[in-house]
Amino acid sequence: MIAHLKGLLAASGPDHAVIDVNGVGYLVGASAKTLDKLGGTGSAVTVHTVMLVAEDSIRLMGFATADERDWFRLLTSVQGVGSKVALAILSLLTPDELRTAVARADAATIARANGVGPKLAQRIVNELKDKAGGIALGGVGAAPVPSGGAAADAVSALLNLGFKPAEASTAVNAANDELGDGATLDALVRLALKKAAR
């Protein structure tokens, strides 16, 4: 699976970008907010990715931050939310704004995105309030989500293994504190898994 791409922005459209990585152009779907952050053609960029595999296609979705990528995964876990709708929501709202809307059960804010009706917005709020746990609520006792670098990727790895966001963040933060800032992704994941198992 492709976790991220680092290269040059070869081209971009209203909902996608082409990232040139050593001469190979990767077409990635992206939100308007991610496309804004990538800069102009020829810019050096890094995008976090999600690979979507269907019967008749394999597509890459690209995100400027690991936080946005994790919200894409959460959004597409809700019944009725496909990649197009998830990108529309992330084009309208930053991860922090989305986190606040979910925590406050503010379906009206989410319903402003293209293709999202009131019923779907309500379902998103209802389902993600539980799934997002401490991350969505950002409340008392919630571990902050590490932003960027190996720590953010380690949280994502634990989420993929089925950990709740709050558990993943707490375990990775503990591992990061013990190993220090220069820790590799592999070392962080291994130690975080040990911490989470205690």
Short mmCIF file of C-alpha atoms in Angstrom, two decimals:
data_model
loop_
_atom_site.label_atom_id
_atom_site.label_comp_id
_atom_site.label_asym_id
_atom_site.label_seq_id
_atom_site.Cartn_x
_atom_site.Cartn_y
_atom_site.Cartn_z
CA MET A 1 0.00 0.00 0.00
CA ILE A 2 1.22 3.52 -0.78
CA ALA A 3 1.26 5.62 2.42
CA HIS A 4 2.63 8.87 1.01
CA LEU A 5 4.14 10.43 -2.09
CA LYS A 6 7.02 12.90 -2.17
CA GLY A 7 7.85 14.60 -5.44
CA LEU A 8 7.00 17.54 -7.68
CA LEU A 9 3.54 18.84 -8.51
CA ALA A 10 3.30 18.14 -12.26
CA ALA A 11 -0.30 19.31 -12.77
CA SER A 12 -3.55 19.89 -10.92
CA GLY A 13 -7.26 20.16 -11.65
CA PRO A 14 -10.35 21.09 -9.62
CA ASP A 15 -10.36 17.75 -7.75
CA HIS A 16 -6.98 16.12 -8.42
CA ALA A 17 -3.23 16.55 -8.69
CA VAL A 18 -0.48 14.72 -10.54
CA ILE A 19 2.61 14.14 -8.40
CA ASP A 20 5.82 13.32 -10.28
CA VAL A 21 7.89 10.91 -8.20
CA ASN A 22 11.20 10.15 -9.97
CA GLY A 23 9.59 10.37 -13.40
CA VAL A 24 6.37 8.50 -12.55
CA GLY A 25 3.21 10.64 -12.43
CA TYR A 26 0.72 9.60 -9.76
CA LEU A 27 -2.84 10.89 -10.21
CA VAL A 28 -4.34 11.60 -6.78
CA GLY A 29 -7.83 12.82 -5.94
CA ALA A 30 -7.70 15.71 -3.49
CA SER A 31 -9.83 18.21 -1.59
CA ALA A 32 -9.78 21.89 -2.51
CA LYS A 33 -7.97 22.64 0.76
CA THR A 34 -5.18 20.16 -0.04
CA LEU A 35 -4.85 21.51 -3.59
CA ASP A 36 -4.49 25.04 -2.18
CA LYS A 37 -1.68 23.91 0.13
CA LEU A 38 0.28 22.17 -2.64
CA GLY A 39 1.25 25.42 -4.32
CA GLY A 40 2.04 25.91 -8.00
CA THR A 41 3.19 23.49 -10.69
CA GLY A 42 6.78 22.44 -10.09
CA SER A 43 6.53 22.79 -6.29
CA ALA A 44 8.09 20.10 -4.11
CA VAL A 45 5.22 18.37 -2.31
CA THR A 46 4.47 15.53 0.08
CA VAL A 47 0.97 14.07 0.24
CA HIS A 48 -0.39 11.42 2.60
CA THR A 49 -2.41 8.90 0.62
CA VAL A 50 -5.25 6.41 0.83
CA MET A 51 -5.52 3.74 -1.85
CA LEU A 52 -9.08 2.86 -2.89
CA VAL A 53 -9.45 -0.52 -4.56
CA ALA A 54 -12.68 -1.39 -6.38
CA GLU A 55 -13.55 -4.17 -8.83
CA ASP A 56 -12.79 -2.01 -11.84
CA SER A 57 -10.32 0.57 -10.54
CA ILE A 58 -7.51 1.47 -8.18
CA ARG A 59 -7.39 5.13 -7.14
CA LEU A 60 -5.19 7.21 -4.87
CA MET A 61 -6.53 10.01 -2.69
CA GLY A 62 -3.98 12.58 -1.51
CA PHE A 63 -4.01 14.80 1.58
CA ALA A 64 -1.80 17.67 2.74
CA THR A 65 -1.87 16.38 6.34
CA ALA A 66 -2.20 13.02 8.09
CA ASP A 67 -5.10 14.53 10.06
CA GLU A 68 -7.07 15.20 6.87
CA ARG A 69 -6.31 11.67 5.64
CA ASP A 70 -7.57 10.17 8.91
CA TRP A 71 -10.79 12.19 8.66
CA PHE A 72 -11.26 10.96 5.09
CA ARG A 73 -11.07 7.38 6.39
CA LEU A 74 -13.53 8.17 9.17
CA LEU A 75 -15.96 9.88 6.80
CA THR A 76 -15.91 7.05 4.26
CA SER A 77 -16.63 4.56 7.05
CA VAL A 78 -20.11 6.13 7.33
CA GLN A 79 -22.76 4.43 5.20
CA GLY A 80 -23.66 6.62 2.22
CA VAL A 81 -20.38 8.58 2.26
CA GLY A 82 -18.18 7.77 -0.71
CA SER A 83 -14.85 9.32 -1.63
CA LYS A 84 -16.50 12.13 -3.63
CA VAL A 85 -18.70 13.23 -0.71
CA ALA A 86 -15.82 12.90 1.79
CA LEU A 87 -13.63 15.14 -0.40
CA ALA A 88 -16.49 17.65 -0.72
CA ILE A 89 -16.74 17.83 3.09
CA LEU A 90 -12.95 18.18 3.44
CA SER A 91 -12.98 20.87 0.73
CA LEU A 92 -15.39 22.87 2.88
CA LEU A 93 -14.12 22.15 6.41
CA THR A 94 -10.63 21.78 7.87
CA PRO A 95 -10.10 18.74 10.13
CA ASP A 96 -10.36 21.04 13.19
CA GLU A 97 -13.65 22.54 11.95
CA LEU A 98 -14.97 19.05 11.22
CA ARG A 99 -13.84 17.85 14.66
CA THR A 100 -15.73 20.76 16.28
CA ALA A 101 -18.87 20.16 14.18
CA VAL A 102 -18.94 16.47 15.16
CA ALA A 103 -18.28 17.23 18.83
CA ARG A 104 -21.13 19.78 18.90
CA ALA A 105 -23.47 17.57 16.81
CA ASP A 106 -23.62 20.45 14.32
CA ALA A 107 -25.06 18.61 11.30
CA ALA A 108 -26.03 21.89 9.62
CA THR A 109 -22.38 22.85 9.12
CA ILE A 110 -21.57 19.51 7.49
CA ALA A 111 -24.72 19.70 5.34
CA ARG A 112 -23.27 22.80 3.59
CA ALA A 113 -20.90 20.53 1.62
CA ASN A 114 -21.87 19.59 -1.95
CA GLY A 115 -23.81 16.32 -2.09
CA VAL A 116 -24.54 16.20 1.65
CA GLY A 117 -28.19 16.44 2.65
CA PRO A 118 -29.52 16.99 6.19
CA LYS A 119 -30.13 13.26 6.79
CA LEU A 120 -26.63 12.23 5.71
CA ALA A 121 -25.09 15.05 7.74
CA GLN A 122 -26.99 13.85 10.82
CA ARG A 123 -25.81 10.27 10.22
CA ILE A 124 -22.20 11.48 9.91
CA VAL A 125 -22.46 13.34 13.22
CA ASN A 126 -24.13 10.41 15.00
CA GLU A 127 -21.67 7.77 13.78
CA LEU A 128 -18.46 9.76 14.05
CA LYS A 129 -19.14 11.03 17.55
CA ASP A 130 -18.52 7.47 18.76
CA LYS A 131 -15.90 6.46 16.21
CA ALA A 132 -13.76 9.56 16.59
CA GLY A 133 -13.73 9.20 20.37
CA GLY A 134 -11.25 11.51 22.09
CA ILE A 135 -10.01 12.98 18.81
CA ALA A 136 -13.41 14.28 17.73
CA LEU A 137 -14.37 15.55 21.15
CA GLY A 138 -10.96 17.01 21.88
CA GLY A 139 -12.19 17.09 25.40
CA VAL A 140 -10.80 16.47 28.84
CA GLY A 141 -8.42 13.55 28.98
CA ALA A 142 -8.14 13.23 25.20
CA ALA A 143 -4.58 12.81 24.03
CA PRO A 144 -3.60 15.34 21.38
CA VAL A 145 -3.02 13.80 17.98
CA PRO A 146 0.61 14.17 16.93
CA SER A 147 0.75 16.31 13.79
CA GLY A 148 3.02 15.38 10.92
CA GLY A 149 6.01 13.07 10.70
CA ALA A 150 6.45 9.53 11.98
CA ALA A 151 4.21 10.05 15.03
CA ALA A 152 1.17 10.94 12.90
CA ASP A 153 1.86 7.97 10.61
CA ALA A 154 2.18 5.71 13.67
CA VAL A 155 -1.24 6.85 14.92
CA SER A 156 -2.65 6.09 11.47
CA ALA A 157 -1.06 2.61 11.56
CA LEU A 158 -2.70 1.86 14.91
CA LEU A 159 -6.06 3.15 13.63
CA ASN A 160 -5.72 0.73 10.71
CA LEU A 161 -5.16 -2.08 13.21
CA GLY A 162 -8.49 -1.29 14.86
CA PHE A 163 -7.45 0.88 17.80
CA LYS A 164 -9.74 3.72 18.82
CA PRO A 165 -8.31 7.18 18.02
CA ALA A 166 -7.87 8.12 21.68
CA GLU A 167 -6.04 4.83 22.43
CA ALA A 168 -3.82 5.19 19.35
CA SER A 169 -2.87 8.79 20.21
CA THR A 170 -2.13 7.98 23.85
CA ALA A 171 0.05 4.97 22.97
CA VAL A 172 1.99 6.82 20.25
CA ASN A 173 2.50 9.88 22.48
CA ALA A 174 3.90 7.62 25.22
CA ALA A 175 6.19 5.86 22.72
CA ASN A 176 7.31 9.19 21.25
CA ASP A 177 8.14 10.56 24.71
CA GLU A 178 10.27 7.50 25.44
CA LEU A 179 12.06 7.31 22.07
CA GLY A 180 12.50 11.03 21.37
CA ASP A 181 11.86 13.13 18.29
CA GLY A 182 14.17 11.22 15.94
CA ALA A 183 12.29 7.92 16.32
CA THR A 184 11.54 5.94 13.18
CA LEU A 185 8.00 4.95 12.21
CA ASP A 186 8.81 1.26 12.76
CA ALA A 187 10.20 1.85 16.26
CA LEU A 188 7.23 4.07 17.21
CA VAL A 189 4.65 1.52 16.06
CA ARG A 190 6.37 -1.36 17.85
CA LEU A 191 6.66 0.51 21.16
CA ALA A 192 3.15 1.99 20.86
CA LEU A 193 1.72 -1.53 20.40
CA LYS A 194 3.51 -2.65 23.57
CA LYS A 195 2.20 0.40 25.47
CA ALA A 196 -1.35 -0.18 24.22
CA ALA A 197 -1.24 -3.84 25.28
CA ARG A 198 -0.40 -3.01 28.91
#
